[in-house]
Amino acid sequence: MDHSVEQILNKPVFEREDLIVLLNADKKERELIFRKAAEVKKEFVGNKVYFRGLVELSNICSKNCYYCGIRSGNKVVDRYFVSDDEVLEAARYAMDNGYGSMVIQSGERTDKVFVKKVTNMLEKIKALSDGKLGITLSMGEQTEETYRQWYASGAHRYLLRIESSNPDLYYKIHPNDARHSFDYRLNALRLLRKVGYNVGTGVMIGLPFQTIDDLAGDLLFFRDMDIDMAGMGPYIEHKDTPLYQYRNILMPKADRFYLSLKMVAILRIMMKDINIAATTAMQTLDKQGREKALKVGANIIMPNLTPVKYREGYLLYEDKPCINEEASECKNCLEARIHIAGDEIGYGEWGDSKHFAARKQSNN
Ligand code: SAM
Ligand code: SF4
């Protein structure tokens, strides 16, 4: 069996034990992983970074995930819903500035009023942009019918993080009840694929009780699920959540950041043609977190277009960056960051996952 990071990086397929060695790589060895991931990115997805203008549509949520600042049990949050006009303004901004796509994210609701509201909003964005703006949704677990309705109304990508692929850990970070079922979440990912979406998932890194073996399992899960996109980032504590009581057993923030970076880099090496996001949570733990993620394999960035007045309401975790920045400031700062990372921006393009295109072609 191969043991050194260098030897493992030359293997065509990583086994669980290999992933554990890579995830445990020290400061010097991790540079080998990062270098290899940068090469793979350049060869398979190129150096273009795609913008997805992010709208955090609503912080009203029917769930109670133990890590999340906008969980329904947190009574100190003022709840909001961005109006259709404001969403359309963000869509117009995205188009005028050459963003090929939007991501619309929200607390989870499955009631008819919500489903209909999202459907109408999607239709309006599509009409406004003449079908040109690509739309990613991230609205949690829904029925197949809802996923179909939103797909028919213009959404074509969907992000639903599994959060942890180990059911035991999953139930340590969620209530163990029908509303937070691991199996239901897994099935939702399968439904999304069946309906025809580009499917994205991901996990939080550095959760209390999480082990390196869990993270190796997460990487194998992504490969087994044959995902098209990934969004991963460090877990960051929030004082009004149940998991806050475990803050003293968390690994230091710098370690959490580098472990997250290793997850991005290893996934790029394993799944060469998928889209991987440089997430905001990466930037929360390291001022240059997103550029660093781009350098080691990420190729998607999500500038925040949520109207500033709502941003305080969408604090999933502490020290979330850019909560006072207008979209234009955000854009300028991101453009500079991307150039620092040595990448260029794919203006006006959807930038869909190459993996999705390849799997569609092989199915036909
Ligand atoms: N409600 C939808 C869902 O849960 O899929 C979409 C919105 S939810 C706020 C988006 C993501 O935020 C979750 O998948 C979770 O991974 C992340 N998140 C929530 N709380 C977090 C925390 N404390 N630290 C890092 N990420 C967090
Ligand atoms: Fe709601 Fe998503 Fe937060 Fe869970 S992670 S409480 S579903 S917004």
Tab-separated table of N, CA and C in Angstrom, residues 42-140:
chain	number	residue	atom	x	y	z
A	42	LYS	N	-6.550	23.564	-14.231
A	42	LYS	CA	-6.139	24.208	-15.474
A	42	LYS	C	-6.422	23.297	-16.673
A	43	GLU	N	-6.110	22.044	-16.505
A	43	GLU	CA	-6.265	21.121	-17.633
A	43	GLU	C	-7.735	20.800	-17.949
A	44	PHE	N	-8.546	20.634	-16.910
A	44	PHE	CA	-9.901	20.135	-17.155
A	44	PHE	C	-10.998	21.202	-17.160
A	45	VAL	N	-10.855	22.269	-16.389
A	45	VAL	CA	-11.905	23.304	-16.433
A	45	VAL	C	-11.360	24.668	-16.851
A	46	GLY	N	-10.041	24.788	-16.997
A	46	GLY	CA	-9.452	26.060	-17.431
A	46	GLY	C	-9.385	27.069	-16.299
A	47	ASN	N	-9.003	28.309	-16.622
A	47	ASN	CA	-8.842	29.283	-15.538
A	47	ASN	C	-9.980	30.305	-15.494
A	48	LYS	N	-11.127	29.946	-16.096
A	48	LYS	CA	-12.271	30.865	-16.037
A	48	LYS	C	-13.077	30.645	-14.765
A	49	VAL	N	-13.428	31.770	-14.143
A	49	VAL	CA	-14.267	31.713	-12.951
A	49	VAL	C	-15.631	32.281	-13.327
A	50	TYR	N	-16.695	31.605	-12.931
A	50	TYR	CA	-18.035	32.069	-13.284
A	50	TYR	C	-18.714	32.703	-12.085
A	51	PHE	N	-19.374	33.830	-12.358
A	51	PHE	CA	-20.104	34.551	-11.307
A	51	PHE	C	-21.552	34.081	-11.228
A	52	ARG	N	-22.024	33.885	-10.027
A	52	ARG	CA	-23.449	33.633	-9.790
A	52	ARG	C	-23.906	34.692	-8.782
A	53	GLY	N	-24.724	35.629	-9.227
A	53	GLY	CA	-25.202	36.667	-8.303
A	53	GLY	C	-26.149	36.045	-7.285
A	54	LEU	N	-25.804	36.181	-6.004
A	54	LEU	CA	-26.560	35.491	-4.945
A	54	LEU	C	-27.649	36.380	-4.335
A	55	VAL	N	-28.864	35.859	-4.292
A	55	VAL	CA	-29.928	36.534	-3.540
A	55	VAL	C	-30.378	35.606	-2.418
A	56	GLU	N	-30.276	36.105	-1.198
A	56	GLU	CA	-30.749	35.350	-0.030
A	56	GLU	C	-32.216	35.742	0.165
A	57	LEU	N	-33.080	34.983	-0.473
A	57	LEU	CA	-34.479	35.375	-0.670
A	57	LEU	C	-35.254	35.563	0.629
A	58	SER	N	-35.063	34.652	1.564
A	58	SER	CA	-35.824	34.756	2.815
A	58	SER	C	-35.130	33.965	3.915
A	59	ASN	N	-35.229	34.496	5.141
A	59	ASN	CA	-34.662	33.763	6.282
A	59	ASN	C	-35.766	33.063	7.080
A	60	ILE	N	-36.941	32.968	6.478
A	60	ILE	CA	-38.024	32.237	7.159
A	60	ILE	C	-37.799	30.757	6.879
A	61	CYS	N	-37.690	29.957	7.932
A	61	CYS	CA	-37.339	28.551	7.747
A	61	CYS	C	-38.160	27.671	8.671
A	62	SER	N	-38.609	26.545	8.139
A	62	SER	CA	-39.428	25.638	8.957
A	62	SER	C	-38.548	24.622	9.691
A	63	LYS	N	-37.238	24.649	9.445
A	63	LYS	CA	-36.367	23.649	10.059
A	63	LYS	C	-35.555	24.219	11.214
A	64	ASN	N	-34.880	23.312	11.876
A	64	ASN	CA	-34.232	23.713	13.113
A	64	ASN	C	-32.813	23.144	13.226
A	65	CYS	N	-32.076	23.190	12.119
A	65	CYS	CA	-30.726	22.632	12.093
A	65	CYS	C	-29.897	23.244	13.232
A	66	TYR	N	-29.179	22.404	13.958
A	66	TYR	CA	-28.527	22.863	15.197
A	66	TYR	C	-27.384	23.849	14.992
A	67	TYR	N	-26.906	23.971	13.743
A	67	TYR	CA	-25.746	24.823	13.474
A	67	TYR	C	-26.121	26.197	12.941
A	68	CYS	N	-27.358	26.371	12.482
A	68	CYS	CA	-27.682	27.506	11.609
A	68	CYS	C	-28.333	28.664	12.360
A	69	GLY	N	-27.830	29.856	12.104
A	69	GLY	CA	-28.308	31.061	12.795
A	69	GLY	C	-29.734	31.449	12.455
A	70	ILE	N	-30.269	30.968	11.319
A	70	ILE	CA	-31.649	31.364	10.978
A	70	ILE	C	-32.646	30.219	11.198
A	71	ARG	N	-32.249	29.233	11.967
A	71	ARG	CA	-33.145	28.118	12.308
A	71	ARG	C	-34.428	28.649	12.947
A	72	SER	N	-35.510	27.894	12.794
A	72	SER	CA	-36.803	28.405	13.267
A	72	SER	C	-36.801	28.647	14.772
A	73	GLY	N	-35.998	27.892	15.509
A	73	GLY	CA	-35.977	28.043	16.971
A	73	GLY	C	-35.259	29.304	17.446
A	74	ASN	N	-34.598	30.011	16.554
A	74	ASN	CA	-33.906	31.241	16.962
A	74	ASN	C	-34.881	32.415	16.908
A	75	LYS	N	-35.334	32.813	18.097
A	75	LYS	CA	-36.400	33.817	18.158
A	75	LYS	C	-35.872	35.250	18.099
A	76	VAL	N	-34.548	35.435	18.117
A	76	VAL	CA	-34.043	36.816	18.110
A	76	VAL	C	-33.802	37.360	16.693
A	77	VAL	N	-34.125	36.542	15.689
A	77	VAL	CA	-33.915	37.006	14.307
A	77	VAL	C	-35.192	37.650	13.775
A	78	ASP	N	-35.045	38.822	13.129
A	78	ASP	CA	-36.198	39.417	12.429
A	78	ASP	C	-36.329	38.726	11.086
A	79	ARG	N	-37.498	38.238	10.788
A	79	ARG	CA	-37.670	37.462	9.557
A	79	ARG	C	-38.043	38.383	8.389
A	80	TYR	N	-37.548	38.060	7.188
A	80	TYR	CA	-37.812	38.899	6.007
A	80	TYR	C	-38.088	38.045	4.779
A	81	PHE	N	-38.641	38.676	3.781
A	81	PHE	CA	-38.817	38.054	2.471
A	81	PHE	C	-38.532	39.141	1.437
A	82	VAL	N	-37.564	38.936	0.573
A	82	VAL	CA	-37.218	39.937	-0.447
A	82	VAL	C	-38.362	40.000	-1.468
A	83	SER	N	-38.773	41.213	-1.852
A	83	SER	CA	-39.912	41.322	-2.784
A	83	SER	C	-39.487	40.927	-4.202
A	84	ASP	N	-40.479	40.614	-5.040
A	84	ASP	CA	-40.189	40.265	-6.438
A	84	ASP	C	-39.456	41.398	-7.140
A	85	ASP	N	-39.891	42.626	-6.854
A	85	ASP	CA	-39.239	43.774	-7.521
A	85	ASP	C	-37.765	43.843	-7.157
A	86	GLU	N	-37.467	43.587	-5.892
A	86	GLU	CA	-36.057	43.637	-5.470
A	86	GLU	C	-35.245	42.497	-6.101
A	87	VAL	N	-35.876	41.329	-6.224
A	87	VAL	CA	-35.183	40.205	-6.885
A	87	VAL	C	-34.914	40.573	-8.351
A	88	LEU	N	-35.921	41.206	-8.975
A	88	LEU	CA	-35.746	41.565	-10.393
A	88	LEU	C	-34.675	42.639	-10.567
A	89	GLU	N	-34.589	43.518	-9.579
A	89	GLU	CA	-33.531	44.538	-9.621
A	89	GLU	C	-32.152	43.862	-9.558
A	90	ALA	N	-32.046	42.869	-8.691
A	90	ALA	CA	-30.776	42.120	-8.590
A	90	ALA	C	-30.501	41.390	-9.907
A	91	ALA	N	-31.561	40.849	-10.519
A	91	ALA	CA	-31.390	40.130	-11.791
A	91	ALA	C	-30.901	41.100	-12.869
A	92	ARG	N	-31.485	42.297	-12.855
A	92	ARG	CA	-31.068	43.296	-13.846
A	92	ARG	C	-29.607	43.665	-13.616
A	93	TYR	N	-29.245	43.843	-12.359
A	93	TYR	CA	-27.849	44.171	-12.029
A	93	TYR	C	-26.919	43.059	-12.538
A	94	ALA	N	-27.341	41.822	-12.321
A	94	ALA	CA	-26.517	40.681	-12.746
A	94	ALA	C	-26.317	40.729	-14.263
A	95	MET	N	-27.399	40.978	-14.978
A	95	MET	CA	-27.290	41.019	-16.452
A	95	MET	C	-26.413	42.172	-16.911
A	96	ASP	N	-26.675	43.363	-16.336
A	96	ASP	CA	-25.918	44.553	-16.761
A	96	ASP	C	-24.429	44.402	-16.504
A	97	ASN	N	-24.089	43.579	-15.527
A	97	ASN	CA	-22.679	43.435	-15.167
A	97	ASN	C	-22.049	42.145	-15.697
A	98	GLY	N	-22.760	41.515	-16.603
A	98	GLY	CA	-22.175	40.359	-17.291
A	98	GLY	C	-22.122	39.086	-16.458
A	99	TYR	N	-22.917	39.027	-15.367
A	99	TYR	CA	-22.983	37.752	-14.630
A	99	TYR	C	-23.860	36.826	-15.463
A	100	GLY	N	-23.437	35.618	-15.684
A	100	GLY	CA	-24.244	34.714	-16.500
A	100	GLY	C	-25.405	34.099	-15.726
A	101	SER	N	-25.343	34.150	-14.400
A	101	SER	CA	-26.313	33.386	-13.612
A	101	SER	C	-26.602	34.023	-12.256
A	102	MET	N	-27.685	33.520	-11.658
A	102	MET	CA	-28.006	33.877	-10.271
A	102	MET	C	-28.133	32.604	-9.441
A	103	VAL	N	-27.903	32.761	-8.138
A	103	VAL	CA	-28.246	31.692	-7.189
A	103	VAL	C	-29.289	32.278	-6.251
A	104	ILE	N	-30.396	31.595	-6.096
A	104	ILE	CA	-31.405	32.086	-5.152
A	104	ILE	C	-31.514	31.071	-4.026
A	105	GLN	N	-31.198	31.565	-2.826
A	105	GLN	CA	-31.120	30.684	-1.659
A	105	GLN	C	-32.132	31.143	-0.622
A	106	SER	N	-32.628	30.206	0.171
A	106	SER	CA	-33.660	30.587	1.134
A	106	SER	C	-33.759	29.571	2.263
A	107	GLY	N	-34.354	30.018	3.355
A	107	GLY	CA	-34.771	29.077	4.383
A	107	GLY	C	-35.758	28.106	3.739
A	108	GLU	N	-35.918	26.951	4.368
A	108	GLU	CA	-36.748	25.914	3.734
A	108	GLU	C	-38.219	26.043	4.115
A	109	ARG	N	-39.055	26.094	3.083
A	109	ARG	CA	-40.503	26.056	3.289
A	109	ARG	C	-41.101	25.207	2.182
A	110	THR	N	-42.146	24.456	2.512
A	110	THR	CA	-42.735	23.595	1.482
A	110	THR	C	-44.216	23.929	1.272
A	111	ASP	N	-44.690	25.001	1.947
A	111	ASP	CA	-46.118	25.328	1.820
A	111	ASP	C	-46.426	25.850	0.417
A	112	LYS	N	-47.699	25.726	0.041
A	112	LYS	CA	-48.140	26.081	-1.317
A	112	LYS	C	-47.839	27.529	-1.678
A	113	VAL	N	-48.023	28.425	-0.685
A	113	VAL	CA	-47.810	29.853	-0.959
A	113	VAL	C	-46.368	30.094	-1.380
A	114	PHE	N	-45.441	29.468	-0.647
A	114	PHE	CA	-44.016	29.636	-0.948
A	114	PHE	C	-43.676	29.056	-2.319
A	115	VAL	N	-44.145	27.847	-2.562
A	115	VAL	CA	-43.816	27.166	-3.827
A	115	VAL	C	-44.293	28.004	-5.014
A	116	LYS	N	-45.491	28.544	-4.876
A	116	LYS	CA	-46.073	29.352	-5.956
A	116	LYS	C	-45.296	30.661	-6.139
A	117	LYS	N	-44.937	31.255	-5.001
A	117	LYS	CA	-44.208	32.530	-5.031
A	117	LYS	C	-42.871	32.362	-5.774
A	118	VAL	N	-42.187	31.254	-5.480
A	118	VAL	CA	-40.898	30.997	-6.135
A	118	VAL	C	-41.124	30.749	-7.634
A	119	THR	N	-42.188	29.998	-7.953
A	119	THR	CA	-42.497	29.733	-9.367
A	119	THR	C	-42.703	31.044	-10.125
A	120	ASN	N	-43.514	31.924	-9.552
A	120	ASN	CA	-43.785	33.208	-10.214
A	120	ASN	C	-42.513	34.021	-10.380
A	121	MET	N	-41.695	34.009	-9.323
A	121	MET	CA	-40.452	34.783	-9.354
A	121	MET	C	-39.529	34.261	-10.462
A	122	LEU	N	-39.441	32.938	-10.576
A	122	LEU	CA	-38.590	32.346	-11.617
A	122	LEU	C	-39.069	32.777	-13.005
A	123	GLU	N	-40.391	32.731	-13.177
A	123	GLU	CA	-40.932	33.107	-14.495
A	123	GLU	C	-40.607	34.557	-14.818
A	124	LYS	N	-40.677	35.422	-13.784
A	124	LYS	CA	-40.386	36.848	-14.022
A	124	LYS	C	-38.913	37.053	-14.378
A	125	ILE	N	-38.019	36.334	-13.708
A	125	ILE	CA	-36.580	36.502	-14.009
A	125	ILE	C	-36.303	36.043	-15.430
A	126	LYS	N	-36.926	34.927	-15.797
A	126	LYS	CA	-36.702	34.400	-17.149
A	126	LYS	C	-37.232	35.379	-18.195
A	127	ALA	N	-38.420	35.967	-17.913
A	127	ALA	CA	-39.002	36.913	-18.872
A	127	ALA	C	-38.097	38.146	-18.981
A	128	LEU	N	-37.654	38.649	-17.844
A	128	LEU	CA	-36.804	39.846	-17.831
A	128	LEU	C	-35.524	39.636	-18.633
A	129	SER	N	-34.951	38.446	-18.496
A	129	SER	CA	-33.636	38.223	-19.121
A	129	SER	C	-33.760	37.500	-20.459
A	130	ASP	N	-35.000	37.361	-20.923
A	130	ASP	CA	-35.204	36.657	-22.188
A	130	ASP	C	-34.599	35.249	-22.137
A	131	GLY	N	-34.688	34.653	-20.980
A	131	GLY	CA	-34.173	33.289	-20.785
A	131	GLY	C	-32.661	33.207	-20.650
A	132	LYS	N	-32.005	34.380	-20.632
A	132	LYS	CA	-30.540	34.335	-20.702
A	132	LYS	C	-29.843	34.085	-19.375
A	133	LEU	N	-30.447	34.552	-18.281
A	133	LEU	CA	-29.785	34.336	-16.977
A	133	LEU	C	-29.996	32.899	-16.528
A	134	GLY	N	-28.918	32.206	-16.216
A	134	GLY	CA	-29.046	30.871	-15.652
A	134	GLY	C	-29.482	30.986	-14.186
A	135	ILE	N	-30.262	30.041	-13.700
A	135	ILE	CA	-30.727	30.137	-12.307
A	135	ILE	C	-30.432	28.849	-11.532
A	136	THR	N	-29.729	29.030	-10.412
A	136	THR	CA	-29.495	27.947	-9.461
A	136	THR	C	-30.397	28.188	-8.265
A	137	LEU	N	-31.053	27.154	-7.784
A	137	LEU	CA	-31.847	27.294	-6.562
A	137	LEU	C	-31.184	26.539	-5.422
A	138	SER	N	-31.404	27.032	-4.204
A	138	SER	CA	-30.967	26.321	-3.005
A	138	SER	C	-32.034	26.562	-1.949
A	139	MET	N	-33.039	25.696	-1.956
A	139	MET	CA	-34.224	25.901	-1.109
A	139	MET	C	-34.612	24.636	-0.379
A	140	GLY	N	-33.612	23.785	-0.200
A	140	GLY	CA	-33.837	22.622	0.640
A	140	GLY	C	-34.635	21.508	-0.010
